[in-house]
Amino acid sequence: MGMMNSTETVLDEKAIIAAAENALSDIAAIRAEVAKVIFGQENVVENTLLAVLSGGHALLVGVPGLAKTKLVTTLGAVLGLDANRIQFTPDLMPSDILGSEVMDQDESGRRSFRFVKGPVFAQLLMADEINRASPRTQSALLQSMQEYHITVAGQRYDLPAPFHVLATQNPLEQEGTYPLPEAQLDRFLLQVDVLYPELDAERQILLETTGLSETKPRGIIDAARLQEIQTLIRQMPVSDKVVDAILNLVRSARPGHGNAATDKHVAWGPGPRAGQSLMLTARARALYEGRLAPSLDDVYALAEPVLEHRMALNFAARAEGMSVRDVIANLVREARG
């Protein structure tokens, strides 16, 4: 009996390797297609795609005009997902996102309520400038991100599968904004910082986007295939060495866990979701980079997008002009030894 089990496992491993090799070619095609429309910004594209491939949500932080919206619409087209966009404003109400009940009257004059779905019923939802909406409206969206269903007038409505939120936030405009609470930030698998493009990429943007025609991305996969890849990523084996590296890194970012620099600079550190996010996205990154198993490099490359929104510095560290990124970079340096 023991023998049979062991062959089954081997077959399982073979099946996972075969499936991973198929996924590698799909992901390579996705990367190539996105690159036809989004110039430069490889890191941003990679981290946003990793969040979606891992089945999670991403928060894109950057000043206006850096193609955050274009990236989301491009991903919707390339991944074959039904996409919607909501522009957040201070007067936006939860029902504007979730939908609401309307009263219908039939020929005989009988009245009944009918639920009209809001824009949240999409497979890829862009929540533009999420910090401009009031906490009530933010929490309506963030609850749906966590639970994958909504409740209106006591009735439950399931959201489409897969369901991904890519939210954007503008770090410049702090006036009239409502910063997301820490517990709600934790619901984003990754925070992706969108920086200004490199010179060559910006030259390409100027030349390619100001003519008569712009390249339109084509669909490479569909929603069902995306879900297959997401399931595969959860089945990929992770070595003990990588698991230990994840645990050590996440725990070293918490004050009171033996790291002197963290004790000195960090007010509060990442919870267990940070480790879960690293486990998932490290596997996705291995496939994205054309490998069948995650390595220590995957963990360290993802430390910043996974940890940045899950920890905060104390007043003394902020007064010294330190940033969370500096602290994470130092922790990674220590971990690499």
Coordinates of C-alpha atoms in Angstrom, one line a residue:
M1 CA 0.0 0.0 0.0
G2 CA 2.9 2.3 0.9
M3 CA 4.4 1.7 -2.5
M4 CA 1.2 2.8 -4.3
N5 CA 1.1 6.0 -2.4
S6 CA 4.6 6.9 -3.3
T7 CA 4.1 6.3 -7.0
E8 CA 0.9 8.4 -6.8
T9 CA 3.0 11.3 -5.3
V10 CA 5.6 10.9 -8.0
L11 CA 2.9 11.0 -10.7
D12 CA 1.5 14.1 -8.9
E13 CA 4.9 15.8 -9.0
K14 CA 5.2 14.9 -12.7
A15 CA 1.7 16.3 -13.4
I16 CA 2.6 19.5 -11.5
I17 CA 5.9 19.8 -13.5
A18 CA 4.0 19.3 -16.8
A19 CA 1.3 21.8 -15.8
A20 CA 4.0 24.3 -14.7
E21 CA 5.8 24.0 -18.0
N22 CA 2.5 24.8 -19.8
A23 CA 2.0 27.8 -17.5
L24 CA 5.5 29.0 -18.2
S25 CA 4.7 29.4 -21.9
D26 CA 1.4 31.1 -21.2
I27 CA 3.0 33.6 -18.7
A28 CA 5.8 34.3 -21.2
A29 CA 3.2 35.1 -23.9
I30 CA 1.3 37.4 -21.4
R31 CA 4.5 39.3 -20.6
A32 CA 5.3 39.8 -24.2
E33 CA 1.8 41.0 -25.0
V34 CA 1.7 43.5 -22.1
A35 CA 5.2 44.8 -23.1
K36 CA 3.7 45.9 -26.5
V37 CA 1.5 48.4 -24.8
I38 CA 3.2 49.3 -21.5
F39 CA 6.8 50.5 -22.0
G40 CA 9.4 50.1 -19.3
Q41 CA 7.9 49.7 -15.8
E42 CA 8.9 46.0 -15.8
N43 CA 8.8 45.9 -12.0
V44 CA 5.3 47.3 -11.8
V45 CA 4.0 45.0 -14.5
E46 CA 5.6 42.0 -12.8
N47 CA 4.3 42.7 -9.3
T48 CA 0.8 43.6 -10.5
L49 CA 0.7 40.4 -12.6
L50 CA 2.1 38.4 -9.6
A51 CA -0.7 39.6 -7.4
V52 CA -3.3 38.5 -10.0
L53 CA -1.6 35.1 -10.7
S54 CA -1.5 34.5 -7.0
G55 CA -5.3 35.2 -6.7
G56 CA -5.0 38.4 -4.8
H57 CA -5.5 42.2 -5.0
A58 CA -2.8 44.9 -5.5
L59 CA -2.5 48.6 -4.4
L60 CA -0.7 50.7 -7.0
V61 CA 0.8 53.8 -5.5
G62 CA 2.1 56.6 -7.7
V63 CA 1.6 60.1 -9.0
P64 CA -1.0 60.7 -11.8
G65 CA -0.2 60.0 -15.4
L66 CA 2.1 57.0 -15.0
A67 CA -0.2 54.6 -16.9
K68 CA -1.7 52.9 -13.8
T69 CA -5.1 52.8 -15.4
K70 CA -3.7 51.8 -18.8
L71 CA -1.9 48.9 -17.1
V72 CA -5.2 47.6 -15.6
T73 CA -7.2 47.8 -18.8
T74 CA -4.3 46.1 -20.6
L75 CA -4.3 43.3 -18.1
G76 CA -8.0 42.9 -18.4
A77 CA -7.7 42.5 -22.2
V78 CA -4.6 40.1 -22.1
L79 CA -6.0 37.9 -19.3
G80 CA -9.5 37.8 -20.9
L81 CA -11.2 39.2 -17.8
D82 CA -14.4 41.2 -17.7
A83 CA -13.1 44.6 -16.3
N84 CA -14.8 47.6 -14.7
R85 CA -13.5 50.9 -13.3
I86 CA -14.7 53.0 -10.4
Q87 CA -13.4 56.6 -9.9
F88 CA -13.5 57.2 -6.2
T89 CA -14.8 60.5 -4.9
P90 CA -15.7 61.8 -1.4
D91 CA -19.4 61.7 -2.2
L92 CA -19.4 58.1 -3.6
M93 CA -21.8 55.9 -1.6
P94 CA -21.5 52.1 -0.9
S95 CA -24.5 51.5 -3.2
D96 CA -22.7 53.2 -6.0
I97 CA -20.2 50.3 -5.8
L98 CA -22.3 47.3 -4.7
G99 CA -25.5 48.1 -6.5
S100 CA -29.0 48.8 -5.1
E101 CA -32.6 47.6 -5.1
V102 CA -35.1 49.3 -7.4
M103 CA -38.8 49.0 -7.4
D104 CA -40.5 47.5 -10.5
Q105 CA -44.2 47.6 -11.4
D106 CA -45.7 45.0 -13.7
E107 CA -48.8 45.4 -16.0
S108 CA -51.2 44.4 -13.2
G109 CA -49.7 47.1 -11.0
R110 CA -47.9 44.7 -8.6
R111 CA -44.7 46.1 -7.2
S112 CA -41.6 44.2 -6.4
F113 CA -37.9 44.9 -5.7
R114 CA -35.2 44.0 -8.2
F115 CA -31.5 44.1 -7.4
V116 CA -29.4 46.1 -10.0
K117 CA -25.7 45.0 -9.7
G118 CA -23.1 47.7 -9.2
P119 CA -19.7 47.9 -10.9
V120 CA -18.1 45.6 -8.2
F121 CA -19.6 42.7 -10.3
A122 CA -16.5 42.3 -12.5
Q123 CA -13.6 39.9 -12.6
L124 CA -11.0 42.7 -12.7
L125 CA -12.1 45.9 -10.9
M126 CA -10.0 49.1 -11.0
A127 CA -10.7 51.2 -7.9
D128 CA -9.1 54.6 -8.9
E129 CA -7.9 56.8 -6.1
I130 CA -9.3 54.6 -3.3
N131 CA -8.1 57.1 -0.6
R132 CA -10.5 59.8 -1.9
A133 CA -13.7 57.9 -0.9
S134 CA -15.2 58.0 2.6
P135 CA -14.4 55.1 5.1
R136 CA -18.0 53.7 4.6
T137 CA -17.5 53.3 0.9
Q138 CA -13.9 52.0 1.2
S139 CA -15.1 49.4 3.7
A140 CA -17.9 48.3 1.3
L141 CA -15.2 47.5 -1.3
L142 CA -12.7 46.1 1.1
Q143 CA -15.3 43.7 2.6
S144 CA -16.1 42.4 -0.8
M145 CA -12.4 41.9 -1.5
Q146 CA -12.2 39.7 1.7
E147 CA -15.4 37.8 1.4
Y148 CA -16.0 37.5 -2.4
H149 CA -19.7 38.2 -1.9
I150 CA -21.9 41.2 -0.9
T151 CA -25.1 41.4 1.1
V152 CA -27.8 43.9 0.2
A153 CA -31.1 44.1 2.1
G154 CA -30.3 40.8 3.8
Q155 CA -29.7 39.0 0.4
R156 CA -26.3 37.5 -0.5
Y157 CA -24.9 38.0 -4.0
D158 CA -21.7 36.1 -5.0
L159 CA -19.1 38.1 -7.0
P160 CA -17.8 36.7 -10.2
A161 CA -14.8 34.3 -10.1
P162 CA -12.0 35.1 -10.4
F163 CA -12.3 38.5 -8.6
H164 CA -9.4 40.9 -8.4
V165 CA -9.2 44.5 -7.2
L166 CA -6.4 46.7 -8.5
A167 CA -6.7 49.9 -6.5
T168 CA -4.7 53.1 -7.2
Q169 CA -3.6 55.7 -4.7
N170 CA -2.0 59.1 -5.4
P171 CA 0.6 59.8 -2.7
L172 CA 0.7 63.6 -3.4
E173 CA -2.8 64.6 -2.6
Q174 CA -3.3 64.3 1.1
E175 CA -5.9 67.0 1.4
G176 CA -9.4 65.7 1.3
T177 CA -8.3 62.1 1.4
Y178 CA -9.1 59.3 3.8
P179 CA -6.0 57.1 4.3
L180 CA -6.9 53.4 4.4
P181 CA -6.7 51.9 7.9
E182 CA -3.9 49.4 8.6
A183 CA -6.2 46.4 8.9
Q184 CA -7.7 47.2 5.5
L185 CA -4.3 47.7 3.8
D186 CA -3.5 44.2 4.9
R187 CA -6.1 42.9 2.4
F188 CA -3.9 43.9 -0.5
L189 CA -1.5 41.1 -1.3
L190 CA 1.1 43.5 -2.7
Q191 CA 1.7 47.3 -2.7
V192 CA 3.2 48.2 -6.0
D193 CA 5.1 51.6 -6.1
V194 CA 4.8 53.1 -9.6
L195 CA 7.8 55.4 -10.3
Y196 CA 8.6 57.7 -13.2
P197 CA 9.7 55.9 -16.4
E198 CA 13.4 55.5 -17.4
L199 CA 14.6 57.8 -20.2
D200 CA 14.5 55.1 -23.0
A201 CA 11.0 54.0 -21.9
E202 CA 9.8 57.6 -21.8
R203 CA 11.2 58.2 -25.3
Q204 CA 9.3 55.1 -26.5
I205 CA 6.1 56.4 -24.9
L206 CA 6.5 59.7 -26.7
L207 CA 7.0 58.1 -30.1
E208 CA 4.5 55.3 -29.8
T209 CA 1.5 57.0 -28.2
T210 CA 1.2 60.4 -30.0
G211 CA 0.6 59.0 -33.5
L212 CA -2.6 58.1 -35.3
S213 CA -2.8 54.5 -34.1
E214 CA -1.9 52.9 -30.9
T215 CA -1.2 49.2 -30.4
K216 CA -4.2 47.3 -28.9
P217 CA -3.4 44.3 -26.7
R218 CA -5.0 41.0 -27.6
G219 CA -6.3 38.3 -25.3
I220 CA -3.7 35.5 -24.5
I221 CA -5.7 33.5 -21.9
D222 CA -9.2 33.5 -20.5
A223 CA -10.6 33.5 -16.9
A224 CA -10.8 29.7 -16.7
R225 CA -7.2 29.3 -17.7
L226 CA -6.2 32.0 -15.2
Q227 CA -7.9 30.0 -12.4
E228 CA -6.0 26.9 -13.5
I229 CA -2.7 28.8 -13.2
Q230 CA -3.8 30.2 -9.8
T231 CA -4.6 26.6 -8.6
L232 CA -1.2 25.3 -9.9
I233 CA 0.7 28.1 -8.1
R234 CA -0.9 26.9 -4.8
Q235 CA 0.3 23.3 -5.5
M236 CA 3.9 24.2 -6.3
P237 CA 6.3 22.7 -3.8
V238 CA 8.3 25.1 -1.6
S239 CA 11.6 24.0 0.0
D240 CA 12.2 24.1 3.7
K241 CA 15.0 26.6 3.1
V242 CA 12.6 29.0 1.4
V243 CA 9.9 28.6 4.1
D244 CA 12.5 29.3 6.8
A245 CA 13.7 32.4 4.9
I246 CA 10.1 33.7 4.7
L247 CA 9.5 33.1 8.5
N248 CA 12.8 34.7 9.5
L249 CA 12.2 37.8 7.3
V250 CA 8.6 38.4 8.4
R251 CA 9.5 37.8 12.1
S252 CA 12.6 40.0 11.9
A253 CA 10.3 42.9 10.9
R254 CA 8.3 42.7 14.2
P255 CA 9.5 44.7 17.2
G256 CA 10.2 42.5 20.2
H257 CA 11.5 39.6 18.1
G258 CA 15.2 39.9 18.7
N259 CA 16.2 42.3 15.9
A260 CA 17.8 45.4 17.4
A261 CA 17.3 47.7 14.4
T262 CA 13.6 46.8 14.2
D263 CA 13.1 47.4 17.9
K264 CA 14.6 50.8 17.5
H265 CA 12.7 51.9 14.4
V266 CA 9.5 50.0 13.9
A267 CA 6.2 50.8 15.7
W268 CA 4.3 47.7 14.5
G269 CA 5.2 44.9 12.2
P270 CA 3.6 42.5 9.7
G271 CA 1.2 39.8 10.7
P272 CA 0.9 36.2 9.4
R273 CA -0.7 37.4 6.2
A274 CA 2.7 38.7 5.1
G275 CA 4.1 35.2 5.3
Q276 CA 1.2 33.8 3.3
S277 CA 1.6 36.5 0.7
L278 CA 5.3 35.7 0.4
M279 CA 4.6 31.9 0.0
L280 CA 2.1 32.6 -2.8
T281 CA 3.9 35.3 -4.7
A282 CA 7.3 33.6 -4.5
R283 CA 5.9 30.6 -6.4
A284 CA 4.2 32.9 -8.9
R285 CA 7.5 34.9 -9.4
A286 CA 9.4 31.6 -10.1
L287 CA 7.0 30.8 -12.9
Y288 CA 7.0 34.4 -14.1
E289 CA 10.9 34.2 -14.3
G290 CA 10.7 30.9 -16.1
R291 CA 11.5 28.5 -13.2
L292 CA 9.7 25.6 -11.7
A293 CA 10.5 26.2 -8.0
P294 CA 10.8 29.4 -5.9
S295 CA 14.2 30.4 -4.6
L296 CA 15.5 32.7 -1.8
D297 CA 15.9 35.4 -4.5
D298 CA 12.1 35.4 -5.1
V299 CA 11.5 35.9 -1.3
Y300 CA 14.0 38.8 -1.1
A301 CA 12.7 40.5 -4.3
L302 CA 9.2 40.4 -3.0
A303 CA 10.0 41.6 0.5
E304 CA 9.3 45.3 -0.2
P305 CA 5.9 44.9 -2.0
V306 CA 4.7 42.4 0.6
L307 CA 5.9 44.2 3.7
E308 CA 5.8 47.9 2.9
H309 CA 2.1 48.4 3.7
R310 CA 2.1 46.0 6.6
M311 CA 4.4 47.8 9.0
A312 CA 4.9 51.4 10.3
L313 CA 7.9 53.3 11.7
N314 CA 7.9 55.0 15.1
F315 CA 8.1 58.7 15.5
A316 CA 11.9 58.7 16.1
A317 CA 12.6 56.9 12.9
R318 CA 10.4 59.1 10.9
A319 CA 12.0 62.2 12.5
E320 CA 15.4 60.9 11.3
G321 CA 14.0 60.8 7.7
M322 CA 13.9 57.0 7.5
S323 CA 11.4 55.2 5.3
V324 CA 9.8 51.7 5.6
R325 CA 11.6 50.8 2.4
D326 CA 15.0 51.6 4.1
V327 CA 14.1 49.3 7.0
I328 CA 13.0 46.5 4.7
A329 CA 16.2 46.8 2.5
N330 CA 18.3 46.5 5.7
L331 CA 16.4 43.4 6.8
V332 CA 16.9 41.8 3.4
R333 CA 20.7 42.6 3.5
E334 CA 20.9 41.0 6.9
A335 CA 19.0 38.0 5.7
R336 CA 21.2 37.5 2.7
G337 CA 24.2 37.6 5.1

